[in-house]
């Protein structure tokens, strides 16, 4: 072999999976011993998710919010501040809100609908860490029809039999009773269409909740485009179910979020301030 190593079949060898995993850069949210470290992780992911939502055009005035349950005080959650653009939010801007809707850390007001929706879902689903809701364009459009997310594409299969529809639109969600009905309708699912309103997703991490929202918005867009173009051809139920089992688990959503996190972290490092 010369100084310049030749690439050939003879000198190639399989790399053990354990070695490959050791090279994998993203840091998992599991295994933190110090709640302060886990809190920082969740807040960084929350700020990054908000920046990404702004980048994708999911913001609409003061509407829309993403939350992260606090690891030390599970009846408290972190959420974006009222009337601050998604694309401007930094880690230091995030609000810590208690179960009564009081801001216990932060310098901004909290969106009342954010408190109502997120507090009720966090209370009903103890395993949920992240909750995302926004008035994205294609989610709004789909919510104004009688449709659900259909298995028209591989990506849409992550919602196969794993999303619900809140049928009753009664105005802004400012009433805790309405928030409890939303949580009840969500049930054990990862996502929900709010009729005439928008989309909502949850996850066992902020990462997965945010990715599910991106995937749901894009699935809504693909579905509306496909049906406008002609006769839509859904994936057969048995293969939609198989694809869901292969990619619809919460860890799958977490992994899918990592390239998005790397992108926004390098592009806008001030989000960590």
Coordinates of N, CA, C and O in Angstrom, one line a residue, residues 145-254:
X145 N -61.8 21.6 6.1 CA -62.5 20.6 5.3 C -62.9 19.4 6.3 O -62.6 19.5 7.5
X146 N -63.5 18.4 5.7 CA -63.9 17.3 6.5 C -62.9 16.2 6.5 O -63.1 15.0 6.8
X147 N -61.6 16.5 6.1 CA -60.6 15.5 6.0 C -59.7 15.3 7.2 O -59.6 16.2 8.0
X148 N -59.1 14.1 7.3 CA -58.1 13.8 8.2 C -56.8 13.7 7.4 O -56.8 13.8 6.1
X149 N -55.7 13.4 8.0 CA -54.4 13.1 7.3 C -54.6 11.7 6.7 O -54.7 10.7 7.5
X150 N -54.5 11.6 5.4 CA -54.6 10.3 4.8 C -53.3 9.7 4.4 O -52.3 10.5 4.1
X151 N -53.1 8.4 4.3 CA -51.8 7.8 4.0 C -51.6 7.8 2.5 O -51.5 6.8 1.8
X152 N -51.4 9.1 2.0 CA -51.2 9.2 0.5 C -49.7 9.2 0.2 O -49.3 9.0 -0.9
X153 N -48.8 9.4 1.2 CA -47.4 9.4 1.1 C -46.8 8.6 2.2 O -47.4 8.4 3.3
X154 N -45.5 8.2 2.0 CA -44.8 7.5 3.1 C -44.7 8.3 4.4 O -44.9 7.8 5.5
X155 N -44.4 9.6 4.2 CA -44.3 10.5 5.3 C -45.6 10.7 6.1 O -45.6 10.8 7.3
X156 N -46.7 10.6 5.4 CA -48.0 10.8 6.1 C -48.4 9.6 6.9 O -49.2 9.7 7.8
X157 N -47.7 8.5 6.7 CA -48.1 7.2 7.4 C -47.7 7.3 8.9 O -48.2 6.5 9.7
X158 N -46.9 8.3 9.3 CA -46.6 8.4 10.7 C -47.8 8.8 11.5 O -47.9 8.7 12.8
X159 N -48.9 9.3 10.8 CA -50.1 9.7 11.5 C -51.2 8.7 11.3 O -52.4 8.9 11.7
X160 N -50.9 7.5 10.7 CA -51.9 6.5 10.4 C -52.5 6.0 11.7 O -51.8 5.4 12.6
X161 N -53.8 6.2 11.9 CA -54.6 5.8 13.1 C -53.9 6.4 14.4 O -54.0 5.9 15.5
X162 N -53.2 7.5 14.2 CA -52.6 8.2 15.4 C -52.8 9.7 15.4 O -51.9 10.4 15.7
X163 N -54.0 10.1 15.0 CA -54.4 11.5 15.2 C -55.9 11.6 15.3 O -56.6 10.7 14.8
X164 N -56.4 12.6 15.9 CA -57.8 12.8 16.1 C -58.2 14.2 15.6 O -57.4 14.9 15.1
X165 N -59.5 14.4 15.6 CA -60.1 15.7 15.2 C -61.0 16.3 16.2 O -61.9 15.6 16.7
X166 N -60.7 17.5 16.6 CA -61.5 18.3 17.5 C -62.5 19.0 16.7 O -62.2 20.0 16.0
X167 N -63.8 18.6 16.7 CA -64.8 19.1 15.7 C -65.4 20.4 16.0 O -65.9 21.1 15.2
X168 N -65.4 20.8 17.3 CA -66.2 21.9 17.7 C -65.3 23.2 17.8 O -64.5 23.4 18.7
X169 N -65.6 24.1 16.8 CA -64.9 25.4 16.9 C -65.9 26.4 17.6 O -67.0 26.6 17.2
X170 N -65.4 27.0 18.7 CA -66.3 27.9 19.5 C -65.6 29.2 19.8 O -65.9 29.8 20.8
X171 N -64.6 29.5 19.0 CA -63.9 30.8 19.3 C -62.5 30.5 19.9 O -62.0 29.4 19.9
X172 N -61.8 31.6 20.3 CA -60.5 31.5 20.9 C -60.5 30.5 22.1 O -61.5 30.5 22.9
X173 N -59.5 29.8 22.3 CA -59.4 28.8 23.4 C -58.9 29.5 24.7 O -57.7 29.4 25.0
X174 N -59.8 30.2 25.3 CA -59.5 30.9 26.6 C -60.1 30.3 27.8 O -59.9 30.9 28.9
X175 N -60.8 29.2 27.7 CA -61.6 28.6 28.8 C -60.9 27.3 29.1 O -60.7 26.4 28.2
X176 N -60.6 27.0 30.4 CA -60.0 25.8 30.8 C -60.9 24.6 30.4 O -60.4 23.5 30.1
X177 N -62.2 24.8 30.5 CA -63.1 23.6 30.1 C -62.9 23.2 28.7 O -62.9 22.1 28.3
X178 N -62.7 24.2 27.8 CA -62.4 24.0 26.4 C -61.0 23.3 26.3 O -60.9 22.3 25.5
X179 N -60.1 23.7 27.1 CA -58.7 23.1 27.0 C -58.8 21.6 27.5 O -58.2 20.7 26.9
X180 N -59.6 21.3 28.4 CA -59.8 19.9 28.9 C -60.5 19.1 27.8 O -60.1 17.9 27.6
X181 N -61.4 19.7 27.1 CA -62.1 18.9 26.0 C -61.0 18.6 24.9 O -61.1 17.6 24.3
X182 N -60.2 19.6 24.6 CA -59.1 19.4 23.6 C -58.2 18.2 24.0 O -57.9 17.3 23.2
X183 N -57.8 18.2 25.3 CA -57.0 17.1 25.8 C -57.7 15.8 25.7 O -57.0 14.8 25.4
X184 N -58.9 15.8 26.0 CA -59.7 14.5 26.0 C -59.8 14.0 24.6 O -59.7 12.8 24.3
X185 N -60.0 14.9 23.6 CA -60.1 14.5 22.2 C -58.8 14.0 21.7 O -58.7 13.1 20.9
X186 N -57.7 14.7 22.1 CA -56.4 14.2 21.7 C -56.2 12.8 22.1 O -55.6 12.0 21.4
X187 N -56.6 12.5 23.4 CA -56.5 11.1 23.9 C -55.0 10.7 24.0 O -54.2 11.5 24.4
X188 N -54.7 9.5 23.4 CA -53.3 9.0 23.5 C -52.6 9.2 22.2 O -51.5 8.7 22.0
X189 N -53.2 10.0 21.3 CA -52.6 10.2 19.9 C -51.4 11.2 20.0 O -51.3 12.0 21.0
X190 N -50.6 11.3 18.9 CA -49.5 12.2 18.8 C -49.9 13.5 18.2 O -49.2 14.5 18.2
X191 N -51.1 13.6 17.6 CA -51.5 14.8 16.8 C -53.0 14.9 16.7 O -53.8 14.0 17.0
X192 N -53.4 16.2 16.4 CA -54.8 16.5 16.4 C -55.1 17.6 15.4 O -54.3 18.6 15.3
X193 N -56.1 17.5 14.6 CA -56.6 18.6 13.8 C -57.7 19.3 14.6 O -58.6 18.7 15.1
X194 N -57.5 20.6 14.7 CA -58.5 21.5 15.4 C -59.4 22.1 14.3 O -58.9 22.9 13.5
X195 N -60.6 21.6 14.1 CA -61.5 22.1 13.0 C -61.6 23.6 12.9 O -61.8 24.3 13.9
X196 N -61.4 24.1 11.7 CA -61.4 25.5 11.4 C -60.4 26.3 12.2 O -60.5 27.5 12.5
X197 N -59.3 25.7 12.6 CA -58.3 26.3 13.5 C -56.9 26.0 13.1 O -56.1 26.9 12.8
X198 N -56.5 24.8 13.1 CA -55.1 24.4 12.8 C -54.7 23.1 13.3 O -55.5 22.2 13.5
X199 N -53.4 22.9 13.5 CA -52.9 21.6 13.9 C -52.2 21.6 15.3 O -51.8 22.7 15.7
X200 N -52.1 20.5 16.0 CA -51.5 20.4 17.3 C -50.8 19.0 17.3 O -51.3 18.0 16.9
X201 N -49.6 19.0 17.8 CA -48.8 17.7 18.0 C -48.2 17.7 19.4 O -47.9 18.7 20.0
X202 N -47.9 16.5 19.8 CA -47.2 16.3 21.1 C -46.1 15.2 20.9 O -46.1 14.4 20.0
X203 N -45.2 15.2 21.9 CA -44.1 14.2 21.9 C -43.5 14.0 23.2 O -43.6 14.9 24.1
X204 N -42.8 13.0 23.4 CA -42.0 12.7 24.6 C -40.8 13.5 24.7 O -40.0 13.4 25.7
X205 N -40.5 14.3 23.7 CA -39.5 15.3 23.7 C -40.0 16.5 22.9 O -40.9 16.4 22.1
X206 N -39.3 17.7 23.1 CA -39.7 18.8 22.3 C -39.3 18.5 20.9 O -40.1 18.9 19.9
X207 N -38.2 17.8 20.7 CA -37.8 17.5 19.3 C -38.9 16.7 18.5 O -39.2 17.1 17.4
X208 N -39.4 15.7 19.1 CA -40.4 14.9 18.4 C -41.7 15.7 18.2 O -42.3 15.6 17.1
X209 N -42.1 16.4 19.2 CA -43.4 17.2 19.0 C -43.2 18.2 17.9 O -44.1 18.4 17.1
X210 N -42.0 18.9 17.8 CA -41.8 19.9 16.7 C -41.7 19.2 15.4 O -42.3 19.7 14.4
X211 N -41.0 18.0 15.3 CA -41.0 17.3 14.0 C -42.3 16.9 13.6 O -42.7 17.0 12.4
X212 N -43.1 16.3 14.5 CA -44.4 15.8 14.1 C -45.3 17.0 13.5 O -46.0 16.8 12.6
X213 N -45.1 18.2 14.0 CA -45.9 19.3 13.5 C -45.4 19.6 12.1 O -46.2 19.8 11.2
X214 N -44.1 19.7 11.9 CA -43.6 19.9 10.5 C -44.1 18.9 9.5 O -44.6 19.2 8.4
X215 N -44.0 17.6 10.0 CA -44.5 16.5 9.1 C -46.0 16.6 8.8 O -46.4 16.3 7.7
X216 N -46.7 17.0 9.8 CA -48.2 17.0 9.7 C -48.6 18.2 8.7 O -49.4 18.0 7.8
X217 N -47.9 19.3 8.9 CA -48.2 20.5 8.0 C -47.8 20.1 6.5 O -48.6 20.4 5.6
X218 N -46.7 19.4 6.3 CA -46.3 19.1 5.0 C -47.2 17.9 4.4 O -47.4 17.9 3.2
X219 N -47.6 17.1 5.3 CA -48.6 16.0 4.8 C -49.9 16.6 4.4 O -50.5 16.2 3.4
X220 N -50.3 17.6 5.1 CA -51.6 18.4 4.8 C -51.4 19.0 3.4 O -52.3 19.0 2.5
X221 N -50.2 19.7 3.2 CA -49.9 20.3 1.9 C -49.9 19.3 0.8 O -50.5 19.6 -0.3
X222 N -49.2 18.2 1.0 CA -49.2 17.2 -0.1 C -50.6 16.6 -0.4 O -50.9 16.4 -1.6
X223 N -51.4 16.4 0.6 CA -52.7 15.9 0.4 C -53.6 16.9 -0.3 O -54.3 16.5 -1.3
X224 N -53.5 18.1 0.0 CA -54.3 19.1 -0.7 C -53.9 19.2 -2.2 O -54.7 19.4 -3.1
X225 N -52.6 19.2 -2.4 CA -52.0 19.3 -3.8 C -52.4 18.1 -4.6 O -52.9 18.2 -5.7
X226 N -52.3 16.9 -4.0 CA -52.6 15.7 -4.7 C -54.1 15.6 -5.1 O -54.4 15.2 -6.2
X227 N -55.0 16.0 -4.2 CA -56.4 16.0 -4.5 C -56.8 17.0 -5.5 O -57.8 16.8 -6.3
X228 N -56.1 18.1 -5.5 CA -56.4 19.2 -6.5 C -55.9 18.8 -7.9 O -56.4 19.2 -8.9
X229 N -54.9 17.9 -7.9 CA -54.3 17.5 -9.2 C -55.0 16.4 -9.9 O -55.0 16.2 -11.1
X230 N -55.7 15.6 -9.1 CA -56.4 14.4 -9.7 C -56.9 13.5 -8.6 O -57.1 13.8 -7.5
X231 N -57.1 12.2 -9.0 CA -57.6 11.2 -8.1 C -56.4 10.8 -7.2 O -55.4 10.3 -7.7
X232 N -56.5 10.9 -5.9 CA -55.5 10.5 -5.0 C -55.5 9.0 -4.8 O -56.6 8.4 -4.7
X233 N -54.3 8.4 -4.7 CA -54.2 7.0 -4.6 C -53.5 6.7 -3.2 O -52.3 6.7 -3.0
X234 N -54.4 6.3 -2.2 CA -53.8 6.0 -0.9 C -53.0 4.8 -0.8 O -53.2 3.8 -1.6
X235 N -52.0 4.7 0.1 CA -51.3 3.5 0.4 C -52.3 2.5 1.0 O -53.0 2.9 1.9
X236 N -52.2 1.2 0.6 CA -53.1 0.2 1.2 C -53.0 0.2 2.7 O -51.9 0.4 3.3
X237 N -54.1 -0.1 3.5 CA -54.0 0.0 4.9 C -52.9 -0.9 5.6 O -52.3 -0.4 6.5
X238 N -52.7 -2.1 5.0 CA -51.7 -2.9 5.7 C -50.3 -2.4 5.5 O -49.5 -2.5 6.4
X239 N -50.0 -1.7 4.4 CA -48.7 -1.1 4.2 C -48.6 0.3 5.0 O -47.5 0.7 5.4
X240 N -49.7 1.0 5.1 CA -49.7 2.2 5.9 C -49.4 1.9 7.3 O -48.6 2.5 8.0
X241 N -50.0 0.8 7.8 CA -49.8 0.3 9.2 C -48.3 -0.1 9.4 O -47.7 0.2 10.4
X242 N -47.8 -0.8 8.4 CA -46.4 -1.3 8.5 C -45.5 -0.1 8.5 O -44.5 0.0 9.3
X243 N -45.7 0.9 7.7 CA -44.9 2.1 7.6 C -44.9 2.8 8.9 O -43.9 3.4 9.4
X244 N -46.1 2.9 9.5 CA -46.3 3.6 10.8 C -45.4 2.9 11.8 O -44.8 3.5 12.6
X245 N -45.5 1.6 11.9 CA -44.7 0.8 12.8 C -43.2 1.0 12.7 O -42.5 0.9 13.6
X246 N -42.8 1.2 11.4 CA -41.4 1.4 11.1 C -40.9 2.8 11.4 O -39.7 3.0 11.7
X247 N -41.8 3.8 11.4 CA -41.3 5.2 11.5 C -42.1 6.1 12.4 O -41.7 7.3 12.6
X248 N -43.2 5.6 12.9 CA -44.1 6.5 13.6 C -43.9 6.6 15.1 O -44.6 7.2 15.9
X249 N -42.8 5.9 15.6 CA -42.6 5.9 17.1 C -42.0 7.2 17.5 O -41.4 7.9 16.7
X250 N -42.1 7.5 18.8 CA -41.6 8.8 19.3 C -40.1 9.0 19.0 O -39.7 10.1 18.6
X251 N -39.3 8.0 19.1 CA -37.9 8.1 18.9 C -37.6 8.5 17.4 O -36.7 9.2 17.1
X252 N -38.5 8.0 16.5 CA -38.4 8.3 15.1 C -38.5 9.8 14.9 O -37.8 10.4 14.1
X253 N -39.5 10.4 15.6 CA -39.7 11.9 15.5 C -38.5 12.6 16.0 O -38.1 13.6 15.5
X254 N -37.9 12.1 17.1 CA -36.7 12.8 17.7 C -35.6 12.8 16.7 O -34.9 13.8 16.5

